[in-house]
Coordinates of C-alpha atoms in Angstrom, one line a residue:
Chain A
X77 CA 0.0 0.0 0.0
X78 CA 2.8 2.4 0.9
X79 CA 4.6 1.9 -2.3
X80 CA 1.4 2.4 -4.4
X81 CA 0.7 5.6 -2.5
X82 CA 4.2 6.8 -2.9
X83 CA 4.0 6.3 -6.7
X84 CA 0.6 8.0 -6.8
X85 CA 2.1 11.0 -4.9
X86 CA 5.1 11.1 -7.3
X87 CA 2.7 11.1 -10.2
X88 CA 0.8 14.1 -8.6
X89 CA 4.0 16.1 -8.2
X90 CA 5.3 15.6 -11.7
X91 CA 1.9 16.7 -13.1
X92 CA 1.9 19.9 -11.1
X93 CA 2.8 22.9 -13.3
X94 CA 3.9 24.7 -10.2
X95 CA 6.8 22.2 -9.7
X96 CA 8.1 22.6 -13.3
X97 CA 7.8 26.4 -13.1
X98 CA 9.9 26.4 -10.0
X99 CA 12.5 24.2 -11.6
X100 CA 12.5 26.4 -14.7
X101 CA 13.0 29.5 -12.6
X102 CA 15.9 28.0 -10.6
X103 CA 17.5 26.9 -13.9
X104 CA 17.0 30.4 -15.4
X105 CA 18.6 32.0 -12.3
X106 CA 21.5 29.6 -12.4
X107 CA 22.1 30.3 -16.2
X108 CA 21.8 34.1 -15.7
X109 CA 24.4 33.9 -12.8
X110 CA 26.8 31.8 -14.9
X111 CA 26.5 34.1 -18.0
X112 CA 27.1 37.1 -15.8
X113 CA 30.2 35.4 -14.3
X114 CA 31.4 34.5 -17.8
X115 CA 31.0 38.1 -18.9
X116 CA 33.0 39.3 -16.0
X117 CA 35.7 36.7 -16.6
X118 CA 36.2 37.6 -20.3
X119 CA 35.0 41.2 -20.5
X120 CA 36.1 44.6 -19.1
X121 CA 35.8 44.8 -15.3
X122 CA 34.2 47.6 -13.2
X123 CA 34.4 50.1 -15.9
X124 CA 32.7 52.8 -13.9
X125 CA 34.6 52.4 -10.7
X126 CA 37.7 54.5 -9.7
X127 CA 40.8 53.6 -11.6
X128 CA 42.9 52.8 -8.5
X129 CA 40.2 50.4 -7.3
X130 CA 40.1 48.7 -10.7
X131 CA 43.9 48.1 -10.5
X132 CA 43.5 46.5 -7.1
X133 CA 40.4 44.3 -7.7
X134 CA 40.5 43.5 -11.4
X135 CA 42.6 40.3 -11.4
X136 CA 41.0 39.0 -8.2
X137 CA 37.5 39.6 -9.5
X138 CA 38.4 38.1 -12.9
X139 CA 39.9 35.0 -11.2
X140 CA 36.8 34.6 -9.0
X141 CA 34.4 35.0 -12.0
X142 CA 36.5 32.5 -14.0
X143 CA 36.3 29.9 -11.2
X144 CA 32.5 30.5 -10.9
X145 CA 31.9 30.0 -14.7
X146 CA 34.3 27.1 -15.5
X147 CA 34.7 23.4 -14.7
X148 CA 35.4 22.0 -12.2
X149 CA 34.9 24.8 -9.7
X150 CA 31.6 25.9 -11.2
X151 CA 29.8 22.9 -9.6
X152 CA 30.4 24.1 -6.0
X153 CA 29.2 27.6 -7.0
X154 CA 26.0 26.3 -8.5
X155 CA 25.2 24.2 -5.5
X156 CA 26.0 27.0 -3.1
X157 CA 23.6 29.3 -5.0
X158 CA 20.9 26.6 -5.2
X159 CA 21.2 26.1 -1.4
X160 CA 20.6 29.8 -0.9
X161 CA 17.5 30.2 -3.1
X162 CA 15.9 26.8 -3.4
X163 CA 14.4 27.0 0.1
X164 CA 11.7 29.3 -1.2
X165 CA 10.8 26.9 -4.0
X166 CA 10.7 24.1 -1.5
X167 CA 8.4 25.9 1.0
X168 CA 6.0 27.0 -1.8
X169 CA 6.0 23.5 -3.3
X170 CA 5.5 21.6 -0.1
X171 CA 2.9 24.1 1.2
X172 CA 0.9 23.8 -2.0
X173 CA 1.2 20.0 -2.3
X174 CA 0.1 19.2 1.2
X175 CA -2.2 22.1 2.3
X176 CA -4.2 22.2 -0.9
X177 CA -5.2 18.5 -0.3
X178 CA -7.3 19.8 2.6
X179 CA -8.8 22.6 0.5
X180 CA -9.7 20.2 -2.3
X181 CA -11.0 17.6 0.2
X182 CA -8.8 15.0 -1.6
X183 CA -7.3 13.6 1.6
X184 CA -10.9 12.5 2.6
X185 CA -11.1 10.6 -0.6
X186 CA -8.1 8.5 0.2
X187 CA -9.0 8.0 3.9
X188 CA -12.6 7.2 2.9
X189 CA -11.2 4.4 0.7
X190 CA -9.6 2.7 3.7
X191 CA -6.1 4.1 3.3
X192 CA -4.6 4.5 6.8
X193 CA -3.9 8.1 7.6
X194 CA -0.4 7.4 8.8
X195 CA 0.5 5.5 5.7
X196 CA -0.9 8.2 3.5
X197 CA 1.1 11.0 5.3
X198 CA 4.3 8.9 5.4
X199 CA 4.0 8.3 1.6
X200 CA 3.4 12.0 1.1
X201 CA 6.4 12.9 3.1
X202 CA 8.6 10.3 1.4
X203 CA 7.5 11.5 -2.0
X204 CA 9.0 15.0 -1.3
X205 CA 12.6 13.6 -1.3
X206 CA 12.6 13.3 -5.1
X207 CA 11.5 16.9 -5.8
X208 CA 14.1 18.2 -3.3
X209 CA 16.8 16.4 -5.3
X210 CA 15.3 17.6 -8.7
X211 CA 15.3 21.3 -7.7
X212 CA 19.0 20.9 -7.0
X213 CA 20.0 18.5 -9.7
X214 CA 18.4 20.0 -12.8
X215 CA 19.9 23.5 -12.2
X216 CA 23.3 21.8 -11.6
X217 CA 23.0 19.8 -14.9
X218 CA 21.9 22.9 -16.9
X219 CA 24.6 25.0 -15.4
X220 CA 27.2 22.4 -16.0
X221 CA 26.2 22.2 -19.7
X222 CA 26.4 25.9 -20.1
X223 CA 29.7 26.1 -18.3
X224 CA 31.2 23.5 -20.7
X225 CA 31.6 26.0 -23.6
X226 CA 32.6 28.7 -21.2
X227 CA 35.4 26.4 -19.9
X228 CA 36.5 25.6 -23.5
X229 CA 36.4 29.4 -24.3
X230 CA 38.5 30.4 -21.3
X231 CA 40.7 27.4 -20.6
X232 CA 40.9 26.0 -24.1
X233 CA 39.4 22.6 -23.3
X234 CA 37.5 20.4 -20.8
X235 CA 39.3 18.1 -18.5
X236 CA 36.9 15.5 -17.1
X237 CA 39.7 14.1 -15.0
X238 CA 39.6 17.2 -12.8
X239 CA 36.0 16.5 -11.8
X240 CA 35.7 14.7 -8.5
X241 CA 32.4 13.0 -9.1
X242 CA 32.2 11.4 -5.7
X243 CA 32.6 14.8 -4.0
X244 CA 30.2 16.3 -6.4
X245 CA 27.6 13.7 -5.5
X246 CA 28.1 14.2 -1.8
X247 CA 27.8 18.0 -2.2
X248 CA 24.6 17.5 -4.2
X249 CA 23.1 15.3 -1.4
X250 CA 24.3 17.7 1.3
X251 CA 22.6 20.6 -0.5
X252 CA 19.4 18.7 -0.9
X253 CA 19.6 17.5 2.7
X254 CA 20.0 21.1 3.8
X255 CA 16.6 21.8 2.4
X256 CA 14.9 19.1 4.5
X257 CA 14.2 21.3 7.6
X258 CA 12.2 23.8 5.4
X259 CA 10.3 20.9 3.8
X260 CA 9.7 19.2 7.1
X261 CA 8.5 22.4 8.9
X262 CA 6.2 23.4 6.0
X263 CA 4.8 19.8 5.8
X264 CA 4.1 19.9 9.6
X265 CA 2.4 23.3 9.4
X266 CA 0.3 22.2 6.4
X267 CA -0.9 19.1 8.2
X268 CA -1.5 20.9 11.6
X269 CA -3.0 24.1 10.1
X270 CA -4.7 22.6 7.1
X271 CA -4.0 25.9 5.4
X272 CA -1.7 27.0 2.6
X273 CA -1.3 30.5 4.2
X274 CA -0.2 29.0 7.5
X275 CA 2.2 26.6 5.9
X276 CA 3.8 29.2 3.6
X277 CA 3.8 32.0 6.2
X278 CA 5.3 29.7 8.9
X279 CA 8.0 28.4 6.5
X280 CA 9.0 31.8 5.4
X281 CA 9.0 33.2 8.9
X282 CA 11.3 30.3 9.9
X283 CA 13.7 31.3 7.1
X284 CA 13.9 34.9 8.4
X285 CA 14.5 33.6 11.9
X286 CA 17.2 31.4 10.5
X287 CA 18.8 34.4 8.7
X288 CA 18.6 36.6 11.8
X289 CA 20.2 34.1 14.1
X290 CA 22.9 33.4 11.6
X291 CA 23.7 37.0 11.1
X292 CA 23.7 37.7 14.8
X293 CA 26.1 34.9 15.3
X294 CA 24.3 33.4 18.3
X295 CA 25.4 30.0 19.6
X296 CA 22.2 28.4 18.2
X297 CA 23.1 29.5 14.6
X298 CA 25.2 26.4 13.7
X299 CA 22.2 24.2 14.6
X300 CA 19.9 26.1 12.3
X301 CA 19.5 25.0 8.6
X302 CA 22.0 27.5 7.2
X303 CA 24.6 26.3 9.7
X304 CA 23.6 22.7 9.0
X305 CA 24.2 23.1 5.3
X306 CA 27.5 24.9 5.8
X307 CA 28.6 22.2 8.2
X308 CA 27.7 19.4 5.7
X309 CA 29.6 21.1 3.0
X310 CA 32.7 21.5 5.2
X311 CA 32.3 17.8 6.1
X312 CA 32.2 16.9 2.3
X313 CA 35.3 19.0 1.7
X314 CA 37.0 17.3 4.6
X315 CA 36.0 13.8 3.4
X316 CA 37.3 14.6 -0.1
Chain B
X147 CA -35.4 -13.0 7.0
X148 CA -32.1 -12.3 8.7
X149 CA -30.4 -10.4 5.9
X150 CA -26.8 -9.5 6.4
X151 CA -26.2 -6.1 8.0
X152 CA -23.9 -4.0 5.9
X153 CA -24.1 -0.9 8.2
X154 CA -24.9 -1.2 11.8
X155 CA -24.6 1.6 14.3
X156 CA -25.3 1.4 18.0
X157 CA -25.8 4.4 20.2
X158 CA -23.6 6.5 17.9
X159 CA -22.9 9.9 19.3
X160 CA -20.8 12.8 18.3
X161 CA -20.6 16.1 20.2
X162 CA -18.7 19.2 19.2
X163 CA -18.3 21.0 22.5
X164 CA -21.8 21.4 24.0
X165 CA -23.5 20.7 20.6
X166 CA -24.8 17.1 20.2
X167 CA -24.6 16.7 16.4
X168 CA -25.4 13.0 16.6
X169 CA -27.2 11.7 19.6
X170 CA -27.5 7.9 20.0
X171 CA -28.2 6.8 16.4
X172 CA -29.1 3.2 15.8
X173 CA -29.1 2.3 12.1
X174 CA -29.4 -1.0 10.3
X175 CA -28.8 -1.3 6.6
X176 CA -29.1 -4.7 4.9
X177 CA -27.1 -6.1 2.0
X178 CA -28.5 -5.3 -1.4
X179 CA -31.0 -2.5 -0.4
X180 CA -31.1 1.1 -1.3
X181 CA -31.4 2.9 2.0
X182 CA -32.5 6.5 2.2
X183 CA -31.1 8.8 5.0
X184 CA -33.3 11.8 5.4
X185 CA -33.2 14.8 7.6
X186 CA -33.3 18.6 7.6
X187 CA -30.2 20.7 7.4
X188 CA -28.1 20.3 10.6
X189 CA -29.9 17.1 11.5
X190 CA -26.5 15.2 11.8
X191 CA -26.6 13.3 8.5
X192 CA -23.1 14.3 7.3
X193 CA -21.6 13.8 10.7
X194 CA -23.1 10.3 10.9
X195 CA -21.6 9.6 7.4
X196 CA -18.3 11.0 8.6
X197 CA -18.2 8.5 11.4
X198 CA -19.2 5.6 9.0
X199 CA -16.3 6.5 6.8
X200 CA -13.7 6.8 9.6
X201 CA -13.3 10.5 9.1
X202 CA -14.6 11.4 12.6
X203 CA -14.1 9.8 16.0
X204 CA -17.5 9.0 17.6
X205 CA -17.9 10.5 21.1
X206 CA -19.7 7.3 22.1
X207 CA -21.2 4.2 20.4
X208 CA -20.1 2.0 17.6
X209 CA -20.2 2.0 13.9
X210 CA -19.8 -1.3 11.9
X211 CA -19.4 -1.4 8.2
X212 CA -19.4 -4.7 6.3
X213 CA -19.2 -6.5 9.6
X214 CA -16.1 -4.7 10.9
X215 CA -15.9 -1.8 13.3
X216 CA -14.9 1.5 11.7
X217 CA -13.0 4.4 13.5
X218 CA -10.3 6.7 12.2
X219 CA -7.8 4.1 13.3
X220 CA -9.6 1.1 11.9
X221 CA -10.5 1.6 8.3
X222 CA -9.8 -1.7 6.6
X223 CA -13.5 -2.3 5.8
X224 CA -13.6 0.9 3.8
X225 CA -11.5 -0.7 1.0
X226 CA -14.8 -2.3 -0.1
X227 CA -16.8 0.9 0.2
X228 CA -17.3 3.7 -2.3
X229 CA -18.2 7.1 -1.0
X230 CA -19.3 10.5 -2.3
X231 CA -19.7 13.0 0.5
X232 CA -20.7 16.5 -0.3
X233 CA -18.6 18.2 -3.0
X234 CA -16.4 15.5 -4.5
X235 CA -12.6 15.6 -3.6
X236 CA -10.8 16.0 -7.0
X237 CA -7.5 17.3 -8.2
X238 CA -8.4 20.3 -10.4
X239 CA -5.1 20.3 -12.3
X240 CA -5.6 16.7 -13.5
X241 CA -8.0 15.5 -16.2
X242 CA -11.0 13.5 -15.1
X243 CA -9.3 10.4 -16.5
X244 CA -6.1 11.1 -14.6
X245 CA -8.0 11.6 -11.3
X246 CA -9.5 8.1 -11.7
X247 CA -6.1 6.6 -12.7
X248 CA -4.6 8.1 -9.6
X249 CA -7.2 6.4 -7.4
X250 CA -6.9 3.2 -9.4
X251 CA -3.2 2.9 -8.3
X252 CA -4.4 1.9 -4.8
X253 CA -7.1 -0.4 -6.0
X254 CA -5.6 -3.6 -7.5
X255 CA -8.9 -4.6 -9.3
X256 CA -9.3 -1.2 -11.0
X257 CA -7.2 -1.2 -14.1
X258 CA -7.3 1.1 -17.2
X259 CA -10.3 -0.8 -18.5
X260 CA -12.3 -0.1 -15.4
X261 CA -11.5 3.6 -15.5
X262 CA -13.0 3.8 -19.0
X263 CA -15.9 1.7 -17.9
X264 CA -16.9 4.0 -15.0
X265 CA -16.4 7.1 -17.1
X266 CA -18.9 5.7 -19.6
X267 CA -21.2 4.6 -16.8
X268 CA -21.5 8.2 -15.5
X269 CA -21.6 9.8 -19.0
X270 CA -18.2 11.5 -18.9
X271 CA -16.3 9.5 -21.5
X272 CA -16.2 12.5 -23.9
X273 CA -15.0 15.0 -21.3
X274 CA -12.5 12.6 -19.6
X275 CA -9.5 14.2 -21.1
X276 CA -10.3 17.7 -19.9
X277 CA -8.9 19.2 -16.7
X278 CA -11.3 19.0 -13.8
X279 CA -11.0 22.8 -13.1
X280 CA -13.0 23.3 -16.3
X281 CA -15.8 21.0 -15.2
X282 CA -19.3 22.1 -14.3
X283 CA -20.7 21.2 -10.8
X284 CA -22.7 18.4 -12.3
X285 CA -19.7 17.0 -14.2
X286 CA -17.6 17.1 -11.0
X287 CA -20.5 15.2 -9.2
X288 CA -20.5 12.6 -12.0
X289 CA -16.7 12.2 -11.7
X290 CA -17.1 11.9 -7.9
X291 CA -19.6 9.1 -8.5
X292 CA -17.3 7.4 -11.0
X293 CA -14.5 7.6 -8.4
X294 CA -16.8 6.0 -5.8
X295 CA -17.6 3.1 -8.2
X296 CA -14.1 2.6 -9.5
X297 CA -13.1 -0.3 -7.2
X298 CA -16.4 -2.2 -7.5
X299 CA -17.5 -1.5 -3.9
X300 CA -19.9 -3.7 -2.0
X301 CA -21.4 -0.6 -0.3
X302 CA -21.9 2.8 -1.8
X303 CA -22.3 5.7 0.6
X304 CA -23.6 8.8 -1.1
X305 CA -24.3 12.2 0.4
X306 CA -26.5 14.4 -1.9
X307 CA -25.2 12.7 -5.1
X308 CA -27.5 14.5 -7.4
X309 CA -26.3 18.0 -6.4
X310 CA -25.8 20.2 -9.4
X311 CA -27.3 17.6 -11.8
X312 CA -30.1 18.5 -14.3
X313 CA -33.3 16.5 -14.2
X314 CA -32.0 14.1 -16.8
X315 CA -28.8 13.6 -14.8
X316 CA -30.8 13.0 -11.7
X317 CA -32.9 10.3 -13.4
X318 CA -29.7 8.7 -14.8
X319 CA -28.3 8.6 -11.2
X320 CA -31.5 7.0 -9.9
X321 CA -31.4 4.4 -12.6
X322 CA -27.7 3.8 -11.9
X323 CA -28.4 3.2 -8.2
X324 CA -31.2 0.8 -9.0
X325 CA -29.0 -1.1 -11.4
X326 CA -26.2 -1.3 -8.8
X327 CA -28.7 -2.5 -6.2
X328 CA -29.8 -5.2 -8.7
X329 CA -26.2 -6.2 -9.0
X330 CA -26.0 -6.7 -5.2
X331 CA -24.4 -3.4 -4.3
X332 CA -25.9 -1.8 -1.2
X333 CA -26.6 1.9 -1.5
X334 CA -26.8 4.3 1.5
X335 CA -28.2 7.5 0.1
X336 CA -28.4 10.7 2.0
X337 CA -30.6 13.3 0.3
X338 CA -32.7 16.3 0.8
X339 CA -34.8 15.4 -2.2
X340 CA -37.6 13.4 -0.8
X341 CA -39.1 12.3 -4.1
X342 CA -35.7 11.0 -5.0
X343 CA -35.5 8.8 -1.9
X344 CA -39.2 7.8 -2.5
X345 CA -38.4 6.7 -6.0
X346 CA -35.0 5.1 -5.4
X347 CA -35.0 3.6 -1.9
X348 CA -36.4 0.4 -0.3
X349 CA -36.0 1.6 3.2
X350 CA -35.2 4.9 4.9
X351 CA -34.4 6.5 8.2
X352 CA -35.4 10.0 9.2
X353 CA -32.9 11.9 11.4
X354 CA -33.7 15.1 13.3
X355 CA -31.7 16.9 16.0
X356 CA -29.2 14.0 15.8
X357 CA -31.7 11.3 16.5
X358 CA -33.4 8.7 14.3
X359 CA -37.1 9.5 14.6
X360 CA -38.3 6.9 12.1
X361 CA -36.8 4.0 10.3
X362 CA -38.4 1.4 8.1
X363 CA -39.6 0.5 4.6
X364 CA -40.4 3.5 2.5
X365 CA -43.9 2.1 1.8
X366 CA -44.5 1.7 5.6
X367 CA -43.3 5.2 6.4
X368 CA -45.5 6.6 3.7
X369 CA -48.4 4.5 4.7
X370 CA -48.2 5.4 8.4
X371 CA -49.8 8.7 7.8
X372 CA -53.1 9.5 6.0
X373 CA -53.5 13.1 5.0
X374 CA -56.9 14.7 5.1
X375 CA -57.5 17.9 3.1
X376 CA -60.5 20.0 4.0
X377 CA -61.7 23.0 2.1
X378 CA -63.0 25.6 4.5
X379 CA -63.8 29.3 4.3
X380 CA -61.1 30.2 6.9
X381 CA -58.2 27.7 6.8
X382 CA -56.3 29.6 9.6
X383 CA -59.2 29.4 12.1
X384 CA -59.9 25.7 11.1
X385 CA -56.2 24.8 11.6
X386 CA -56.3 26.4 15.1
X387 CA -59.5 24.4 16.0
X388 CA -58.1 21.1 14.6
X389 CA -54.8 21.5 16.4
X390 CA -56.7 20.9 19.7
X391 CA -58.2 17.6 18.4
X392 CA -56.8 14.6 20.4
X393 CA -54.4 12.5 18.3
X394 CA -53.8 15.1 15.5
X395 CA -50.4 14.9 14.0
X396 CA -50.4 18.3 12.3
X397 CA -53.0 20.7 11.1
X398 CA -51.6 23.3 8.7
X399 CA -53.4 25.8 6.4
X400 CA -52.5 25.4 2.7
X401 CA -54.3 27.8 0.4
X402 CA -58.0 27.3 0.7
X403 CA -57.5 24.0 2.5
X404 CA -56.4 22.8 5.9
X405 CA -54.3 19.7 5.9
X406 CA -54.6 17.3 8.9
X407 CA -52.9 14.1 9.8
X408 CA -53.1 11.5 12.5
X409 CA -56.9 11.4 12.8
X410 CA -59.8 10.1 10.8
X411 CA -61.9 12.2 8.3
X412 CA -65.0 11.6 10.5
X413 CA -63.2 13.1 13.5
X414 CA -62.1 16.1 11.5
X415 CA -65.6 16.8 10.1
X416 CA -67.1 16.3 13.6
X417 CA -64.7 18.6 15.2
X418 CA -65.2 21.4 12.6
X419 CA -69.0 21.0 12.7
X420 CA -68.8 21.2 16.5
X421 CA -67.2 24.6 16.1
X422 CA -69.6 25.9 13.5
X423 CA -67.3 25.4 10.6
X424 CA -68.9 23.8 7.6
X425 CA -66.4 21.8 5.5
X426 CA -66.9 22.4 1.7
X427 CA -64.8 19.4 0.5
X428 CA -63.0 16.6 2.3
X429 CA -60.4 14.3 0.6
X430 CA -58.3 11.6 2.1
X431 CA -55.0 10.5 0.6
X432 CA -52.1 8.4 1.6
X433 CA -49.3 10.7 2.7
X434 CA -46.3 11.1 0.5
X435 CA -42.8 11.0 2.0
X436 CA -42.6 14.8 2.0
X437 CA -45.7 15.2 4.2
X438 CA -44.5 12.4 6.5
X439 CA -41.1 13.9 6.7
X440 CA -42.5 17.4 7.5
X441 CA -44.9 15.9 10.1
X442 CA -42.1 13.9 11.8
X443 CA -39.5 16.7 11.8
X444 CA -42.0 19.3 13.1
X445 CA -43.3 16.9 15.8
X446 CA -39.8 16.2 17.0

């Protein structure tokens, strides 16, 4: 029963336009960022700033932009950006997927057919793992593809041997795992509040609390999702 | 004569704070019958159905469906039940066909063929590819009915299934229910439309203020009251006089007539004559379900 429900939930998610719009937006933001980095790497830098500042920053800025637009360093940059913006996509997606089931009375349909509530909610929660991976993986793939010609243009070729696929996979999983707290909280609020507004509002408020605690540097900050994600990435770097 | 009980409730109660929505309901629905569940708004019908479907915890009492107890924690029996309660729960961003395919994933005996079969059964085959958000109320209701029938249930629990349907649609649903009953499916039909229950149901229960005030064969319920219509010059005054007659069920003015139940025609004529009111015309008829329903709910 669990597996059948899980597949039904996955089918529902992949047929939601909202999900694909979110993925498309994340891909678009990634590609814009990469193109901007590439322009900085190959074009004139800080044309309107003071000349002395240009002399100081030009090479460092160009080096940073090159690293952010070319293989193999581009992957870490894409994952870091995704981790910083995908939380909003996750909150909106989970809030809509779960809370709207109450508005549409569709949960009653499943429960009224003898599906145990706990199994239904467990399948629903488990089915959110795949979208979390997709919102990280697809921008990474799209960004990697765009960065390939940038790399050839700047470095004169692609060296796949430089790519540490094991570390890349771990970084991908760490980024996706860093989104779990947002997904879990929004899921909980949607089930408890049965309202999309409560779920989305609570999820976004949690993010702002997270940002405030991180910026203020309180001792709790490392245990909040931003701190968790940073810690995981440090761990991946250490393992590699 | 001991037919199998498909729904049996005993002392079923549900309170919301101080409000007793359902107050000791005892129901018995037997296999293969079409059972009507009547009651005015707020009588407790939907709450009772919610408990039968494991959506609500009873405050007290028990509900058994297909021989097994049902609570929100025990819903195994509901796998053999189809239900349509109020506005059907549907995914608006999916087509009608995809909604059914989704539900079919948890019903092993409902394959692709069965999806097309129920779509045809409810007259939605042509619109099955359209997204549900573009459906009319009636089409959604038909799709909800198709979803309830998808897994070939032994028991169908329907709450106002003809909401939003045109007269032809209502007739189709009545025929469908009759055909299902002929195939051995038990139908529990909650409806405001008394003529619908009268035409479709074998037995019925009337609920008011959370209590069952009558239960039995529809023919018995109907036959339990004879309605006497008396044409009088002043129906208001005649109704006031007849209201004091011992045994009278109800005495209500209706146009140029006063309608009386619970007593004989002779008693009515005698009473009116005794008060100097000369009846112009007296007719006696077997009460229809509507008049019985009104009499029962007003009395209680």
